């Protein structure tokens, strides 16, 4: 007859504790998610209010805004080029193969150009903003938080939202819109050159078909998307950075959380805006 060892009750207790912890995690996760969402909404509202108030009162930190614009453009410009060009080439290859099968090679310029403007540019912008800009903002504010610089600013009566969050929010919006326009230019030029020189396309047909179907609303919606992406990324990154804890390891975890949360939020937002735009302004066949 085998008797239970002295360690078995402890093992069962540890297992039960692990199960209880797992259940508690699933129970606490929705509450923490709602708390985080509410905190980010509050931060975004405060940042926008402080931006308007500081601009009206002529106290907006333009030096910090210009510094952040240069920093964000510096960390995202080169990756944008290296991501936009391959995406434009892939789009041209896939669309070229499809239009050749259906015998609509004259419309390749319209399909490729509109694909880049409507979806390619906003998606690349979201990736660059979430991956490069969001991580940089979160790392900067997270390091300040763990070094207790944010607490020191509050003790001295300096509002971190007005001094740190507001200029980063405006800078993220400006850089996002500039990146979107830059991606449209690079992507369209890449698709044009690839179609003409690699796929033996006709330059006039490419430009003519694109001009026949493209409208100003397409570019306007892409810029609106990029501005919204900048707002969401800046708010999420600033909030997570301002609540980082645990030293350098905590900052690394905060950066990872900011990038993942921003990417998921931006992709979902892109789907919603695209669906709304296609419903309100359906594509007209000429």
Short mmCIF file of C-alpha atoms in Angstrom, two decimals, residues 45-254:
data_model
loop_
_atom_site.label_atom_id
_atom_site.label_comp_id
_atom_site.label_asym_id
_atom_site.label_seq_id
_atom_site.Cartn_x
_atom_site.Cartn_y
_atom_site.Cartn_z
CA UNK A 45 -8.97 64.76 -22.92
CA UNK A 46 -6.64 66.54 -20.51
CA UNK A 47 -3.88 66.71 -23.12
CA UNK A 48 -6.19 68.24 -25.74
CA UNK A 49 -7.60 70.73 -23.24
CA UNK A 50 -4.12 71.72 -22.07
CA UNK A 51 -2.97 72.08 -25.67
CA UNK A 52 -5.78 74.51 -26.49
CA UNK A 53 -5.39 76.43 -23.24
CA UNK A 54 -1.60 76.73 -23.57
CA UNK A 55 -1.85 77.88 -27.19
CA UNK A 56 -4.46 80.50 -26.32
CA UNK A 57 -2.42 81.66 -23.32
CA UNK A 58 0.77 81.60 -25.44
CA UNK A 59 2.42 79.15 -23.07
CA UNK A 60 2.63 76.18 -25.41
CA UNK A 61 6.14 74.63 -25.26
CA UNK A 62 7.01 75.11 -28.94
CA UNK A 63 10.67 74.28 -28.27
CA UNK A 64 9.70 70.86 -26.92
CA UNK A 65 7.23 70.43 -29.80
CA UNK A 66 9.91 71.16 -32.42
CA UNK A 67 12.35 68.87 -30.62
CA UNK A 68 9.85 66.02 -30.57
CA UNK A 69 8.95 66.55 -34.25
CA UNK A 70 12.60 66.26 -35.23
CA UNK A 71 13.11 63.25 -32.99
CA UNK A 72 10.04 61.40 -34.30
CA UNK A 73 10.88 62.15 -37.91
CA UNK A 74 14.45 60.99 -37.34
CA UNK A 75 13.44 57.61 -35.89
CA UNK A 76 10.71 56.92 -38.46
CA UNK A 77 11.86 58.37 -41.81
CA UNK A 78 14.36 55.68 -42.81
CA UNK A 79 12.19 52.72 -41.72
CA UNK A 80 9.29 54.26 -43.62
CA UNK A 81 11.21 54.17 -46.90
CA UNK A 82 12.38 50.60 -46.40
CA UNK A 83 8.82 49.45 -45.60
CA UNK A 84 6.91 51.50 -48.18
CA UNK A 85 8.99 50.37 -51.17
CA UNK A 86 8.59 46.59 -50.68
CA UNK A 87 4.88 46.99 -49.99
CA UNK A 88 4.44 48.96 -53.23
CA UNK A 89 6.36 46.29 -55.15
CA UNK A 90 4.25 43.48 -53.65
CA UNK A 91 1.06 45.36 -54.48
CA UNK A 92 2.24 45.86 -58.06
CA UNK A 93 3.15 42.19 -58.46
CA UNK A 94 -0.13 40.89 -57.09
CA UNK A 95 -2.28 43.40 -58.95
CA UNK A 96 -0.29 42.93 -62.16
CA UNK A 97 -0.85 39.18 -62.08
CA UNK A 98 -4.56 39.65 -61.41
CA UNK A 99 -5.24 42.23 -64.11
CA UNK A 100 -3.32 40.17 -66.66
CA UNK A 101 -5.63 37.23 -65.97
CA UNK A 102 -8.80 39.30 -66.45
CA UNK A 103 -7.41 41.36 -69.32
CA UNK A 104 -7.62 44.73 -67.59
CA UNK A 105 -4.00 45.84 -67.80
CA UNK A 106 -5.03 49.41 -68.58
CA UNK A 107 -6.42 49.80 -65.05
CA UNK A 108 -3.31 48.71 -63.18
CA UNK A 109 -2.39 52.31 -62.38
CA UNK A 110 -5.76 53.03 -60.82
CA UNK A 111 -5.82 49.85 -58.76
CA UNK A 112 -2.21 50.14 -57.57
CA UNK A 113 -2.42 53.86 -56.83
CA UNK A 114 -5.72 53.67 -54.99
CA UNK A 115 -4.56 50.61 -53.08
CA UNK A 116 -1.49 52.48 -51.87
CA UNK A 117 -3.38 55.67 -50.97
CA UNK A 118 -6.41 54.06 -49.34
CA UNK A 119 -4.78 51.17 -47.48
CA UNK A 120 -1.03 50.95 -48.08
CA UNK A 121 -0.12 54.39 -46.77
CA UNK A 122 -2.37 54.30 -43.66
CA UNK A 123 -1.20 50.79 -42.73
CA UNK A 124 2.49 51.63 -43.12
CA UNK A 125 1.89 54.85 -41.18
CA UNK A 126 0.26 52.90 -38.36
CA UNK A 127 3.17 50.46 -38.23
CA UNK A 128 5.77 53.22 -38.17
CA UNK A 129 3.87 55.32 -35.64
CA UNK A 130 3.22 52.39 -33.31
CA UNK A 131 6.63 50.74 -33.71
CA UNK A 132 9.02 53.70 -33.93
CA UNK A 133 7.27 56.77 -32.55
CA UNK A 134 5.18 55.04 -29.87
CA UNK A 135 8.11 53.06 -28.52
CA UNK A 136 10.29 56.17 -28.40
CA UNK A 137 7.65 58.18 -26.52
CA UNK A 138 7.00 55.38 -24.04
CA UNK A 139 10.71 54.74 -23.42
CA UNK A 140 11.36 58.45 -22.84
CA UNK A 141 8.50 58.99 -20.40
CA UNK A 142 8.98 55.58 -18.79
CA UNK A 143 12.60 56.33 -17.98
CA UNK A 144 11.59 59.68 -16.54
CA UNK A 145 8.95 57.98 -14.42
CA UNK A 146 11.20 55.32 -12.91
CA UNK A 147 13.80 58.00 -12.14
CA UNK A 148 11.01 59.92 -10.32
CA UNK A 149 11.41 62.96 -12.56
CA UNK A 150 7.64 63.10 -13.09
CA UNK A 151 7.06 63.17 -9.33
CA UNK A 152 9.64 65.92 -8.99
CA UNK A 153 7.87 68.00 -11.66
CA UNK A 154 4.56 67.62 -9.86
CA UNK A 155 6.15 68.63 -6.54
CA UNK A 156 7.54 71.78 -8.20
CA UNK A 157 4.09 72.62 -9.57
CA UNK A 158 4.83 71.75 -13.21
CA UNK A 159 1.99 69.93 -14.97
CA UNK A 160 3.45 66.89 -16.80
CA UNK A 161 0.46 66.78 -19.15
CA UNK A 162 1.04 70.34 -20.37
CA UNK A 163 4.82 70.13 -20.32
CA UNK A 164 5.39 66.62 -21.71
CA UNK A 165 2.22 65.02 -23.07
CA UNK A 166 0.71 67.93 -25.03
CA UNK A 167 3.76 68.69 -27.23
CA UNK A 168 4.24 64.98 -27.94
CA UNK A 169 0.59 64.64 -28.89
CA UNK A 170 0.72 67.52 -31.38
CA UNK A 171 4.09 66.37 -32.72
CA UNK A 172 2.79 62.83 -33.27
CA UNK A 173 -0.16 64.18 -35.27
CA UNK A 174 2.05 66.39 -37.45
CA UNK A 175 4.66 63.70 -38.06
CA UNK A 176 1.97 61.09 -38.81
CA UNK A 177 0.41 63.25 -41.52
CA UNK A 178 3.81 64.03 -43.01
CA UNK A 179 4.71 60.34 -42.99
CA UNK A 180 1.45 59.47 -44.73
CA UNK A 181 2.12 61.94 -47.54
CA UNK A 182 5.71 60.72 -47.80
CA UNK A 183 4.55 57.10 -48.00
CA UNK A 184 2.03 57.94 -50.73
CA UNK A 185 4.78 59.59 -52.80
CA UNK A 186 7.32 56.81 -52.28
CA UNK A 187 4.77 54.05 -52.80
CA UNK A 188 3.26 55.53 -55.96
CA UNK A 189 6.68 56.29 -57.46
CA UNK A 190 7.87 52.76 -56.67
CA UNK A 191 4.73 51.19 -58.16
CA UNK A 192 5.07 53.35 -61.28
CA UNK A 193 8.73 52.49 -61.86
CA UNK A 194 8.18 48.80 -61.17
CA UNK A 195 5.23 48.64 -63.55
CA UNK A 196 7.00 50.52 -66.33
CA UNK A 197 10.46 48.98 -66.10
CA UNK A 198 9.80 45.50 -64.67
CA UNK A 199 6.30 44.70 -65.95
CA UNK A 200 6.63 46.46 -69.34
CA UNK A 201 3.68 48.74 -68.59
CA UNK A 202 2.80 51.95 -70.39
CA UNK A 203 3.55 55.17 -68.49
CA UNK A 204 0.60 57.06 -69.96
CA UNK A 205 -1.84 54.26 -69.22
CA UNK A 206 -0.64 54.01 -65.60
CA UNK A 207 -1.00 57.74 -64.94
CA UNK A 208 -4.21 58.10 -66.96
CA UNK A 209 -6.09 55.29 -65.23
CA UNK A 210 -5.02 56.54 -61.82
CA UNK A 211 -6.16 60.09 -62.63
CA UNK A 212 -9.53 58.78 -63.82
CA UNK A 213 -10.41 57.02 -60.58
CA UNK A 214 -8.52 58.89 -57.85
CA UNK A 215 -10.32 61.69 -56.04
CA UNK A 216 -9.22 64.21 -53.46
CA UNK A 217 -11.30 62.49 -50.79
CA UNK A 218 -8.99 59.47 -50.93
CA UNK A 219 -5.97 61.52 -49.89
CA UNK A 220 -8.00 63.48 -47.36
CA UNK A 221 -9.21 60.29 -45.68
CA UNK A 222 -5.66 58.92 -45.61
CA UNK A 223 -4.46 62.09 -43.87
CA UNK A 224 -7.36 61.97 -41.40
CA UNK A 225 -6.51 58.37 -40.63
CA UNK A 226 -2.88 59.25 -40.02
CA UNK A 227 -3.84 62.14 -37.72
CA UNK A 228 -6.09 59.84 -35.68
CA UNK A 229 -3.30 57.25 -35.57
CA UNK A 230 -0.95 59.88 -34.20
CA UNK A 231 -3.41 60.90 -31.47
CA UNK A 232 -4.11 57.33 -30.38
CA UNK A 233 -0.46 56.30 -30.40
CA UNK A 234 0.68 59.35 -28.44
CA UNK A 235 -2.03 58.91 -25.79
CA UNK A 236 -1.40 55.18 -25.35
CA UNK A 237 2.39 55.56 -25.26
CA UNK A 238 2.29 58.52 -22.87
CA UNK A 239 -0.15 56.80 -20.51
CA UNK A 240 1.83 53.55 -20.35
CA UNK A 241 5.11 55.44 -20.02
CA UNK A 242 3.81 57.62 -17.20
CA UNK A 243 2.69 54.50 -15.30
CA UNK A 244 5.83 52.43 -15.84
CA UNK A 245 7.38 50.92 -12.74
CA UNK A 246 9.97 48.35 -11.81
CA UNK A 247 13.17 49.96 -13.04
CA UNK A 248 14.71 49.34 -16.50
CA UNK A 249 12.89 46.03 -16.83
CA UNK A 250 9.60 47.77 -16.19
CA UNK A 251 10.38 50.33 -18.88
CA UNK A 252 11.08 47.54 -21.37
CA UNK A 253 7.78 45.87 -20.49
CA UNK A 254 5.99 49.20 -20.85
#
